[in-house]
Structures are given as structure tokens and as C-alpha cells.
XYZ file of N, CA and C in Angstrom:
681
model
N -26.556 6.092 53.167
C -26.643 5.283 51.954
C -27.896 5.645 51.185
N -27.754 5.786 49.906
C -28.991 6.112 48.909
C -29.675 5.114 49.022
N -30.851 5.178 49.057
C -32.139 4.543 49.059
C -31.768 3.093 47.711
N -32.218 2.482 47.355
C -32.033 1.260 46.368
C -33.798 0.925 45.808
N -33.508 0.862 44.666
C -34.765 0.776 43.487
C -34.649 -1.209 44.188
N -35.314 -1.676 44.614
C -35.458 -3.041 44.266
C -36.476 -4.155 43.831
N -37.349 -2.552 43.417
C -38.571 -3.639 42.731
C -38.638 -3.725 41.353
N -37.631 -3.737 40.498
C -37.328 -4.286 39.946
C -35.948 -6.015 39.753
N -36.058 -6.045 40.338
C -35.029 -6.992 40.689
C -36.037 -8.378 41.652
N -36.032 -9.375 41.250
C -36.204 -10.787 41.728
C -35.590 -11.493 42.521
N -35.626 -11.716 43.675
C -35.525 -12.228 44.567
C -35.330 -13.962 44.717
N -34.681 -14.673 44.726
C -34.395 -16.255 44.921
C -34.155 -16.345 45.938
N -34.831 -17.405 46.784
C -34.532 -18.005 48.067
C -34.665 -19.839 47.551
N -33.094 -19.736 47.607
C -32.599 -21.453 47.375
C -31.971 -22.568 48.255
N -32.744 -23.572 49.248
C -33.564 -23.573 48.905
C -34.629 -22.578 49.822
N -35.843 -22.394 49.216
C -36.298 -21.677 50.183
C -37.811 -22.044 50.919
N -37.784 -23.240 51.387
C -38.715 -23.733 52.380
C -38.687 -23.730 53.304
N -37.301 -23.969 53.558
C -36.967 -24.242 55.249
C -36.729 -23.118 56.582
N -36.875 -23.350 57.321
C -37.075 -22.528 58.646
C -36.557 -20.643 58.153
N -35.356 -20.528 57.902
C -35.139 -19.182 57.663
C -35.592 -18.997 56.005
N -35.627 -19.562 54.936
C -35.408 -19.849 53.770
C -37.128 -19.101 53.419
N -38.120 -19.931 54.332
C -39.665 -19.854 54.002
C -40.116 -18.269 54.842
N -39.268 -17.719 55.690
C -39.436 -17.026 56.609
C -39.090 -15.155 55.883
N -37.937 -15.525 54.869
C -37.223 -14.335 54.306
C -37.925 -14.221 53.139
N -39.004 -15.436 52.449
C -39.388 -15.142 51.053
C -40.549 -14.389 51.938
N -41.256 -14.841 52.489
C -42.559 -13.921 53.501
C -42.002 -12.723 53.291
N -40.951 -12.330 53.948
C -40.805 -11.080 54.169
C -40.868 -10.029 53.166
N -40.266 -10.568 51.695
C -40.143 -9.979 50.676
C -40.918 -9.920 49.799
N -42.185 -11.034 49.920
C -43.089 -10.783 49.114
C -44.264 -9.740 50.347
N -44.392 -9.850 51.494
C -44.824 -8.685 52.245
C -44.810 -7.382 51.488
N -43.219 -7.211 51.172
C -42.555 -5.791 51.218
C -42.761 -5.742 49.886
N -43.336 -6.442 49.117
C -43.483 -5.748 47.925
C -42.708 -6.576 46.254
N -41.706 -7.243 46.960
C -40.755 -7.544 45.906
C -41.363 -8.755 44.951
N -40.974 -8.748 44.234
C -40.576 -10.454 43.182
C -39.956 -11.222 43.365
N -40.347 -12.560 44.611
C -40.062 -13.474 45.008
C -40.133 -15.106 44.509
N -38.991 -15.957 44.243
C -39.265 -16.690 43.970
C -38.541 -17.740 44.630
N -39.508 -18.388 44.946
C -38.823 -19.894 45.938
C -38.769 -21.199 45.374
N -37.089 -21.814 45.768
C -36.785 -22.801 45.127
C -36.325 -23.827 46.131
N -36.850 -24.950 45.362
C -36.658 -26.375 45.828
C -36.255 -27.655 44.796
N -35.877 -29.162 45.528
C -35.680 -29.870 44.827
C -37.056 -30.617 44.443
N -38.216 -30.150 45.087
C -39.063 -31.065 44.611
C -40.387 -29.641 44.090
N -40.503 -29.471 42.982
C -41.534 -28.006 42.327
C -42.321 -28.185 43.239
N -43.251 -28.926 43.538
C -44.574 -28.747 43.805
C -44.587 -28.724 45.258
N -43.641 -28.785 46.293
C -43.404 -28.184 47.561
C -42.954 -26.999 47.448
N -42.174 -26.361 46.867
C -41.688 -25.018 46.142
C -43.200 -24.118 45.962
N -44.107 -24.829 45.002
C -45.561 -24.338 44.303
C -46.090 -24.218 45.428
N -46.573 -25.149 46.524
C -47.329 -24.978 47.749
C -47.093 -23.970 48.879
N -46.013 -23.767 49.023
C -45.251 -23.015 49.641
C -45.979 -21.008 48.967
N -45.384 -21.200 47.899
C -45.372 -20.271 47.237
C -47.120 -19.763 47.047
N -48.217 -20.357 47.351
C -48.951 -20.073 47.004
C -49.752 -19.348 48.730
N -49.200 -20.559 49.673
C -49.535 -19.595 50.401
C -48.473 -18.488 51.242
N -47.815 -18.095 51.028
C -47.021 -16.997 51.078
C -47.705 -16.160 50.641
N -48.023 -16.067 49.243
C -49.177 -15.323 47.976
C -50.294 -14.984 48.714
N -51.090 -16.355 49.411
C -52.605 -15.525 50.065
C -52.094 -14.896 51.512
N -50.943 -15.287 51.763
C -50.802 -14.594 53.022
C -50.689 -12.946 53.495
N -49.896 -12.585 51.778
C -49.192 -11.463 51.934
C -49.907 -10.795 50.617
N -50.960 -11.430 49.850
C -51.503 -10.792 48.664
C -50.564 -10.050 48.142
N -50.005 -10.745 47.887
C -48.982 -10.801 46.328
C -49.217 -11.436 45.419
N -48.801 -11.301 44.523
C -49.147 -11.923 42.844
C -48.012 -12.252 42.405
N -47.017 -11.621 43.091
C -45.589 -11.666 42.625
C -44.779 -12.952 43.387
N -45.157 -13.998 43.987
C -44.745 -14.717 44.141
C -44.652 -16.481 43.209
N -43.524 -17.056 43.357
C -43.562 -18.415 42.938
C -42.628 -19.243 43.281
N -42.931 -20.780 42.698
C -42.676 -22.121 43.241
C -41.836 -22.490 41.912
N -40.256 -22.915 42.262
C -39.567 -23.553 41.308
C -39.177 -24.186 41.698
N -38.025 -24.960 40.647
C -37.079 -26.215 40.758
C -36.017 -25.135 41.715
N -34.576 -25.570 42.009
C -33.890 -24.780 42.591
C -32.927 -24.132 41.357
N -33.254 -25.029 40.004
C -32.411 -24.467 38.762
C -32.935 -23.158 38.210
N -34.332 -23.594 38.616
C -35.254 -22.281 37.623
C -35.156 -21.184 38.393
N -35.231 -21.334 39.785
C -35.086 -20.432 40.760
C -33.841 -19.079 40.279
N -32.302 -20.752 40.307
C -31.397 -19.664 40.186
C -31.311 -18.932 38.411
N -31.959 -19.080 37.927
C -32.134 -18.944 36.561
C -32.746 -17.492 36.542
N -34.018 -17.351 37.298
C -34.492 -16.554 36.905
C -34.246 -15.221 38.498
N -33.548 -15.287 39.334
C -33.467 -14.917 40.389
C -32.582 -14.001 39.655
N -32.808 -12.390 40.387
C -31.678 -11.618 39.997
C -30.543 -11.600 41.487
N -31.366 -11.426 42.613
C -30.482 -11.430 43.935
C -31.001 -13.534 44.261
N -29.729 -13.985 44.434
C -29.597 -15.298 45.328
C -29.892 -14.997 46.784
N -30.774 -15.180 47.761
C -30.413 -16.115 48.962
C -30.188 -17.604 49.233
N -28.800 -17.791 49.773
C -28.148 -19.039 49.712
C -28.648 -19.615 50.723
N -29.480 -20.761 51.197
C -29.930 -21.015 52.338
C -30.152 -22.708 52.376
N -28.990 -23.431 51.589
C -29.184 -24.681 51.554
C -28.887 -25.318 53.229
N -29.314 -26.744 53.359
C -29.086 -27.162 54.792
C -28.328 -28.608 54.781
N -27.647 -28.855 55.547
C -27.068 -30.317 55.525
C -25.559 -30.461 55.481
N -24.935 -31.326 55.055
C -23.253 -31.447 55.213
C -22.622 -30.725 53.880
N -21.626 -30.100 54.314
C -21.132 -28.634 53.547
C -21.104 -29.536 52.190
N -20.770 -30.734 51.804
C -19.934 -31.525 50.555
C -21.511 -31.271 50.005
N -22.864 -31.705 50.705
C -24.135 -31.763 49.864
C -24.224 -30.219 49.334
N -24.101 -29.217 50.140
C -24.235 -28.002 49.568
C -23.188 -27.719 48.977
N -21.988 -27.643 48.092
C -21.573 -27.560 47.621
C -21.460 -28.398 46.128
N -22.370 -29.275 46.247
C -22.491 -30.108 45.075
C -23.747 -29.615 44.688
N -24.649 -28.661 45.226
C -25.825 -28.184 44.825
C -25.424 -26.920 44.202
N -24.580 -26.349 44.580
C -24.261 -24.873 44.297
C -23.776 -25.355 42.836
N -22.654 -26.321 42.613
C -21.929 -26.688 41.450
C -22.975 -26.635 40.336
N -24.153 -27.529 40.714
C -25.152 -28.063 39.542
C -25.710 -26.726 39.207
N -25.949 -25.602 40.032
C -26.290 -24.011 39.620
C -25.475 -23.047 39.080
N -24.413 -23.562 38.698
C -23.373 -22.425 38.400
C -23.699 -22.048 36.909
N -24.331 -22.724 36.579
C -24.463 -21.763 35.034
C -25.256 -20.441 34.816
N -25.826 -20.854 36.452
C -27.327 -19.841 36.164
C -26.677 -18.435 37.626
N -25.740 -18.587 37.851
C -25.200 -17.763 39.094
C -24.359 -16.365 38.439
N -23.956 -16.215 37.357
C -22.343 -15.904 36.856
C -22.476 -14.508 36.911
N -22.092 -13.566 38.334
C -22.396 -12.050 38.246
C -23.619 -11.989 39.269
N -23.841 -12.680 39.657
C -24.704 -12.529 40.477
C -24.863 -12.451 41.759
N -25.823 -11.314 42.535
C -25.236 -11.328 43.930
C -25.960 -12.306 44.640
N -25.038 -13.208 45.826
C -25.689 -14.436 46.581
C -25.479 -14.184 47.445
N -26.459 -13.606 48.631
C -26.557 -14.109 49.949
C -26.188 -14.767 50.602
N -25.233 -14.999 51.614
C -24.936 -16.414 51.788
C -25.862 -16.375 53.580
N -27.008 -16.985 53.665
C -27.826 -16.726 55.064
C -27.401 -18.021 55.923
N -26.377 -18.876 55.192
C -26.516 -20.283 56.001
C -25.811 -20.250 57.431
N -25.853 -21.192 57.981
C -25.047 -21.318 59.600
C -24.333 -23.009 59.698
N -23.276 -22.409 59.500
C -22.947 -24.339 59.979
C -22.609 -24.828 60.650
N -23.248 -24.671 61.779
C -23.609 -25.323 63.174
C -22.244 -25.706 63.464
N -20.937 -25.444 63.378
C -19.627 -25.586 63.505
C -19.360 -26.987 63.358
N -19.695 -27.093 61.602
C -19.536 -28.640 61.510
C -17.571 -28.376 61.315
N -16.965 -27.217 61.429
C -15.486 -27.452 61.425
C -14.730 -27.935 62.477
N -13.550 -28.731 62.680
C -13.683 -28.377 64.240
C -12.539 -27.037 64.141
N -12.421 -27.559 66.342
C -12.138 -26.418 66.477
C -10.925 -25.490 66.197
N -9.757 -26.614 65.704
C -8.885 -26.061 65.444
C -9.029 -24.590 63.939
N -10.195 -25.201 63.148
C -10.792 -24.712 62.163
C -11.669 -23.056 62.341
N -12.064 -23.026 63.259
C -12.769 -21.850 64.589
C -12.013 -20.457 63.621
N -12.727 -19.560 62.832
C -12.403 -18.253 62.820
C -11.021 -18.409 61.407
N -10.852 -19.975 60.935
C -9.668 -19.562 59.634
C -10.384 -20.080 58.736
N -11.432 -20.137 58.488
C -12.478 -20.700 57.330
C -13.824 -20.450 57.058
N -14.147 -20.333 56.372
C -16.170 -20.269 56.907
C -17.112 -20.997 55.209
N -17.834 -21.276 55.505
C -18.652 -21.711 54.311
C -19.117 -21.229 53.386
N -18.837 -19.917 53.524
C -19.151 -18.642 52.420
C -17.874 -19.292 51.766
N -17.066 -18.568 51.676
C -15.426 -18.696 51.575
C -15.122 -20.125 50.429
N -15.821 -21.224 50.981
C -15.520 -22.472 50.687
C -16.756 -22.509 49.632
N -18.061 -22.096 49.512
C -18.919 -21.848 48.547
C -18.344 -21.066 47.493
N -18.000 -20.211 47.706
C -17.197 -19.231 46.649
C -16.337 -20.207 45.843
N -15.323 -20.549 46.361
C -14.370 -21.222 46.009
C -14.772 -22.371 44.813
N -15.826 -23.240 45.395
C -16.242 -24.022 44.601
C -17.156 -24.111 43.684
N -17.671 -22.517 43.717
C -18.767 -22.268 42.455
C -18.255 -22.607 41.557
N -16.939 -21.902 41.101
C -16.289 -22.229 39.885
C -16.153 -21.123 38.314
N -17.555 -19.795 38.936
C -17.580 -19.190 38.181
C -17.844 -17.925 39.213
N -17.411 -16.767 38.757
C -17.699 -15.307 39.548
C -19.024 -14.710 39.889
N -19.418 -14.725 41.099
C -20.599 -14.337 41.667
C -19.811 -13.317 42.992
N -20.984 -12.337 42.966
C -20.632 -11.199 44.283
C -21.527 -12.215 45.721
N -20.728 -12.163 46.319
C -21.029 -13.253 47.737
C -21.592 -11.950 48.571
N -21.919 -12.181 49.792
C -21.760 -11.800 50.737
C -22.740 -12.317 51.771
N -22.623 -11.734 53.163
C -23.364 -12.422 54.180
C -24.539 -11.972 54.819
N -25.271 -12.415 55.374
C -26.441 -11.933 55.954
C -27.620 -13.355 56.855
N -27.860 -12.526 58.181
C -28.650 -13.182 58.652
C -27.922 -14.450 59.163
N -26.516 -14.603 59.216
C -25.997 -15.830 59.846
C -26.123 -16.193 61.240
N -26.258 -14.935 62.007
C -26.688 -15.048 63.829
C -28.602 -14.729 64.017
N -29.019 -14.932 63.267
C -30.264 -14.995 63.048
C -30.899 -15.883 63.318
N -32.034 -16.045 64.772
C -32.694 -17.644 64.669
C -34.379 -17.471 63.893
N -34.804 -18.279 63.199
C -35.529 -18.357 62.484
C -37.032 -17.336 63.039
N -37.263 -17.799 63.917
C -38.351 -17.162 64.394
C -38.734 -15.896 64.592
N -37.479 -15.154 64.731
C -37.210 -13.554 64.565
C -37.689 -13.031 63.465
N -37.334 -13.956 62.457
C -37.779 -13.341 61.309
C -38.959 -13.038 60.441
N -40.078 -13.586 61.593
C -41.840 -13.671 61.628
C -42.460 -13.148 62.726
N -42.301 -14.866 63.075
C -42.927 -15.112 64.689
C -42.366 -13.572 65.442
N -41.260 -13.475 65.684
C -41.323 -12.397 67.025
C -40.092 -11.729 66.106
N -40.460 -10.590 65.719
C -39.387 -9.905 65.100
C -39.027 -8.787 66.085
N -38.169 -8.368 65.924
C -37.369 -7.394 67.195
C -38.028 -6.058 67.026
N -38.100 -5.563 67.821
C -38.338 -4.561 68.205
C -37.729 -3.175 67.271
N -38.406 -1.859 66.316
C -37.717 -1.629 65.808
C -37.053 -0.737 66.373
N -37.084 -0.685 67.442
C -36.325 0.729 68.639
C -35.158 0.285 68.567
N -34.979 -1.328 68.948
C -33.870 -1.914 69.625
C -33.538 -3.109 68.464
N -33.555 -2.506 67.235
C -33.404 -3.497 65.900
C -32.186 -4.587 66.327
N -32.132 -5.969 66.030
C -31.046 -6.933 65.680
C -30.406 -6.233 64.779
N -29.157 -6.674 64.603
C -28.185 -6.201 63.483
C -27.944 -7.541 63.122
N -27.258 -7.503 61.646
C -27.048 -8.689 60.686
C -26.029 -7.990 60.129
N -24.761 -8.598 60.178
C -23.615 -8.401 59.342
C -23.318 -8.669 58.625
N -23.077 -8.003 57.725
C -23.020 -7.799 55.737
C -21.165 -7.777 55.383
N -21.047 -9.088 55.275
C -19.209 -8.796 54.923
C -19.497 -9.251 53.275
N -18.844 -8.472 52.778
C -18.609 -8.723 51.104
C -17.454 -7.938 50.340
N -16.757 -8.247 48.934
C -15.964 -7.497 48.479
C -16.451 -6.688 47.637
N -18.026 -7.119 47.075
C -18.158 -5.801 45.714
C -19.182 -4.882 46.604
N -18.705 -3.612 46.419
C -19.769 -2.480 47.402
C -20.952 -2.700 47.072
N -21.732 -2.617 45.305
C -23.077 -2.624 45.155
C -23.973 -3.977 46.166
N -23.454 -4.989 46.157
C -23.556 -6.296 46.532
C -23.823 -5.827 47.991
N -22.578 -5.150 49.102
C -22.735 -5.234 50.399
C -24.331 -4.357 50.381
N -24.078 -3.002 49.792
C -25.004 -2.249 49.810
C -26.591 -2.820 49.423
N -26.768 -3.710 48.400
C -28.192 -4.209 48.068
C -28.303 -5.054 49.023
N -27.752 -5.559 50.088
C -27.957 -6.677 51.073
C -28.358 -6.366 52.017
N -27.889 -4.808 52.350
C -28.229 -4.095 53.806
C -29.601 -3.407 53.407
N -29.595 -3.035 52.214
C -31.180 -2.922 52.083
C -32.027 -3.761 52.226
N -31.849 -4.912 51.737
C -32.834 -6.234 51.847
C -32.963 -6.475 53.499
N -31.728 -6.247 53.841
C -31.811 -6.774 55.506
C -33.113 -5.494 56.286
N -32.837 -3.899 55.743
C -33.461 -3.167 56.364
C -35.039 -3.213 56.071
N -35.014 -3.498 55.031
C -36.865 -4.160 54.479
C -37.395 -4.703 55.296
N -36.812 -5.648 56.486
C -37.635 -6.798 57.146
C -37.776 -5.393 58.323
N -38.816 -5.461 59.130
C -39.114 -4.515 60.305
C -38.280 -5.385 61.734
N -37.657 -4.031 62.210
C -36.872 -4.588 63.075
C -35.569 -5.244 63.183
N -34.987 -4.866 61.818
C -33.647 -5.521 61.324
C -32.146 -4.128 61.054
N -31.454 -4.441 61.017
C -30.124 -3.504 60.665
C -29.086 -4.017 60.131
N -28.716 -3.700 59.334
C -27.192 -3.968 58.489
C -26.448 -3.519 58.588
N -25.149 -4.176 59.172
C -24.302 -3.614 59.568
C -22.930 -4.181 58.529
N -22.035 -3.192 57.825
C -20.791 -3.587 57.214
C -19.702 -4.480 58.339
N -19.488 -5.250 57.654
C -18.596 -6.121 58.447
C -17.073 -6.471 57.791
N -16.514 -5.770 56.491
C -15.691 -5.659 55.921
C -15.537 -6.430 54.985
N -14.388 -7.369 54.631
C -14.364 -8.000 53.327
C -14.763 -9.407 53.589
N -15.240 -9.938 52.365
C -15.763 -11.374 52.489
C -14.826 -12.306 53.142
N -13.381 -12.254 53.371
C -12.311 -12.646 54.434
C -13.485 -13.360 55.718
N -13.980 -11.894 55.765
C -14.656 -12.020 57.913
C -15.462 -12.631 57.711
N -15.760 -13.313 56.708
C -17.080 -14.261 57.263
C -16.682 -15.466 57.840
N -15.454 -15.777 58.025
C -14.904 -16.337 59.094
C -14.881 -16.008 60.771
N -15.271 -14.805 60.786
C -15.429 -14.317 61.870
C -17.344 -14.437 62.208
N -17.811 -13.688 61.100
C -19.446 -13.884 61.128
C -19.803 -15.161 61.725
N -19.659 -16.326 60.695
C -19.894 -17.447 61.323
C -19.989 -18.459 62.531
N -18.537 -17.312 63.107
C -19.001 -18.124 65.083
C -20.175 -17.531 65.525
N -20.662 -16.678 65.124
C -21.584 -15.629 65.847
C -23.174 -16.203 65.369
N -23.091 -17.629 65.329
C -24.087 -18.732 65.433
C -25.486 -18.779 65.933
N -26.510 -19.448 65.604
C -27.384 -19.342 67.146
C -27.244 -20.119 67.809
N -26.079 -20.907 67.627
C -26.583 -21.965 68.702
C -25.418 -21.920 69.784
N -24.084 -21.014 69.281
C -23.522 -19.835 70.377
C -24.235 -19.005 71.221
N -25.111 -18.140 70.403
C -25.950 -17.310 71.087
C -26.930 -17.983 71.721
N -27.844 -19.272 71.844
C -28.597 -19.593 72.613
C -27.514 -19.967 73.907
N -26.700 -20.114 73.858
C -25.507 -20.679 75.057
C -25.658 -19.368 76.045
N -25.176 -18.409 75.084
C -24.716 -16.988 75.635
C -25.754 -16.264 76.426
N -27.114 -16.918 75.699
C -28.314 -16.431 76.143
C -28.924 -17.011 77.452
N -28.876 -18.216 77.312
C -28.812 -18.902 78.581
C -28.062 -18.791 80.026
N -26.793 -18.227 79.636
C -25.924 -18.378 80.756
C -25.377 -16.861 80.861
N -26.403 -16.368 80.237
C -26.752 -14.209 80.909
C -27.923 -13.857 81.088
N -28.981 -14.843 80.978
C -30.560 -14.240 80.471
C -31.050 -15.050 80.969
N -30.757 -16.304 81.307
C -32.076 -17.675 81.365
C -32.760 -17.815 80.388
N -32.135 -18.257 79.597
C -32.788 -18.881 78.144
C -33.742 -17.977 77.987
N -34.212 -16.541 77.941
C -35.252 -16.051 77.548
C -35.808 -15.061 76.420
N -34.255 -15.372 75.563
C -33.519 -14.616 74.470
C -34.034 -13.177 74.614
N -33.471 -12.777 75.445
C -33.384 -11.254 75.455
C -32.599 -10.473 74.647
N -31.995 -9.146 75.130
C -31.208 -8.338 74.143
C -30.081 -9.253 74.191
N -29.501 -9.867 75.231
C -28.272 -10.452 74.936
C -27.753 -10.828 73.554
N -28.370 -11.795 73.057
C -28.252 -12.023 71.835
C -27.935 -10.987 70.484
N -28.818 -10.297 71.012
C -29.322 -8.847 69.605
C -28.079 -8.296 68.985
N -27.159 -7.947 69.897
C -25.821 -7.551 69.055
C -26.028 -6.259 68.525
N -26.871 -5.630 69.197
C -26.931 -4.393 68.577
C -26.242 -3.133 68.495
N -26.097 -2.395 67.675
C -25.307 -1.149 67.225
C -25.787 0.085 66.985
């Protein structure tokens, strides 16, 4: 895959305070990019954003509403938290500012479906659906537990992989770059935005199970999924 220009392009993490949300804007204002983090309340957004800024001496970082965020964001990360109906009524109130735009979808929903639901649905899918207006989706970072993505990032010998399912190529392709930016990460194609029905079991809180009852809770490679 050709290399990708992405410093020109702005970065939104919406919202982006929380555990993976505060963890992926780090990464990108690290690496260089134009990051901007959004919330419902600015001035947790602003605080946030400022030290990210002295952390990673960037200049290129900031603190918005989650409107201004998606307003001025050229790539979305989707990383809202809570019951699918709240995030989906958040996405709605952003749709003016989304239209063509590629969105991340990094969330995990802790299998609020049940199980009969298991592998014929996923929250990408159902986000899409209810935007209401055309945005390039795709996935990333859904088997991802937060701490990897700072605290103890993988190893880059033995990189984690993160599966990238989407339908528009530029979209899959700018995602697996973003994913390969973080040290210790890999992107892997996972086919059409369909499989993120499949992505989505592949949870952490599956994988802490899986990890436990092959590893002794000591999240080893088990988890990693690597390719």
C-alpha cells in the first residue's frame, strides 16, 4: 500500500476523553497530526487537550464541543460510550457536519445485543443506518483494550492487529494507516462493512475470558490476534 499524506487532514476523536478516545488523540498528536478532541462539556475537551499538547509538544492540538469537533474534523473517530439509543441520538445531532466523511467506528458494545443477536448485527451497521446522511464507515481498534494503546503498547516484532472492515477502499486504506502510526499496531482488511458483525464479538471483554482461561489473566499473545 502507498504510503498516505495525512498531515494534512484533521483528526476528530468524538467523544474523545474517555479511556480509548483520550488514548488515540495522544497518539496522533505524538505522530505529528492535527488533532482535535471532542466533548459534551468544552472545557473538559480544552483540559484534556492542553495536556496532551504539553505532553507530546504539539501545537496542533484542541478542545471542542463534540459539534465543532465534527465540524471541523476531516477523519471521525467514533468513540461514544453508553446505551446504543444514547449514541445514536448523538450521532443524529452531528449529521450535518459528517456528510462524506470517513468515521472510525473504535466503539465496543460490550454485547449489549443478546445472544440470539451474536454475529447478525453490530453497531457500526446500526450507526450507519441512522446517520441519515452518507459517510464512509469503517472499523478499527474494536478488540483493543485501552491500555495498549499507551500504557503498554505491543511489541513492534509481535504487533496487535486491528481489523479494518469498510466499503469505500480510500476509507479502509486511510484507517490502516492511522492504525499503523500508533507503534506496535497492524491493520488488517477485514472485508466489507457487512463483517463488522463479525469484528464486534472479538471484544475485550471476550478476550479477557480467552485470556484468562489460556494465559492466567496475564494478557499475553493470546489475545494479540496476530497476522
Amino acid at each position: 500500500m502507498a504510503a498516505l499524506d495525512l498531515t494534512r487532514r484533521t483528526i476528530a476523536v468524538i467523544p474523545g476523553t474517555g479511556n480509548i478516545g483520550s488514548r488515540l488523540a495522544f497518539q496522533y498528536a505524538k505522530a505529528g497530526l492535527s488533532v482535535v478532541v471532542g466533548s459534551r462539556d468544552a472545557a473538559k475537551a480544552q483540559k484534556l487537550a492542553a495536556q496532551i499538547s504539553k505532553e507530546t509538544q504539539s501545537s496542533s492540538v484542541k478542545g471542542l464541543t463534540n459539534a465543532e469537533a465534527a465540524a471541523s474534523g476531516d477523519i471521525i473517530f467514533w468513540n461514544p460510550s453508553g446505551p446504543l439509543k444514547d449514541r445514536e441520538e448523538l450521532l443524529k445531532s452531528l449529521a450535518s457536519h459528517l456528510v462524506d466523511k470517513i468515521i472510525v467506528d473504535v466503539t465496543n458494545v460490550l454485547y449489549f445485543f443478546g445472544e440470539s443477536e451474536w454475529g447478525r448485527i453490530s453497531s457500526t451497521l446500526l450507526n450507519r443506518d441512522s446517520l441519515g446522511v452518507p459517510a464512509r464507515w469503517t472499523t478499527a481498534f474494536k478488540a483493543t483494550i485501552a491500555r495498549f494503546l499507551r500504557e503498554d503498547l505491543p511489541d513492534v516484532n509481535n504487533p496487535h492487529t486491528t481489523f479494518v472492515a469498510g466499503d469505500d477502499p480510500e476509507a479502509v486504506a486511510t484507517t490502516i494507516a492511522l492504525v499503523e502510526i500508533i507503534p506496535g499496531f497492524k491493520g488488517a482488511k477485514a472485508g466489507p462493512l457487512e463483517n463488522s458483525r463479525i469484528v464486534e464479538l472479538l471484544g475485550p471483554r471476550w478476550l479477557i475470558e480467552l485470556d484468562k482461561l489460556n494465559a492466567g489473566g496475564k494478557f499475553s499473545t493470546y489475545w494479540k490476534l496476530g497476522v
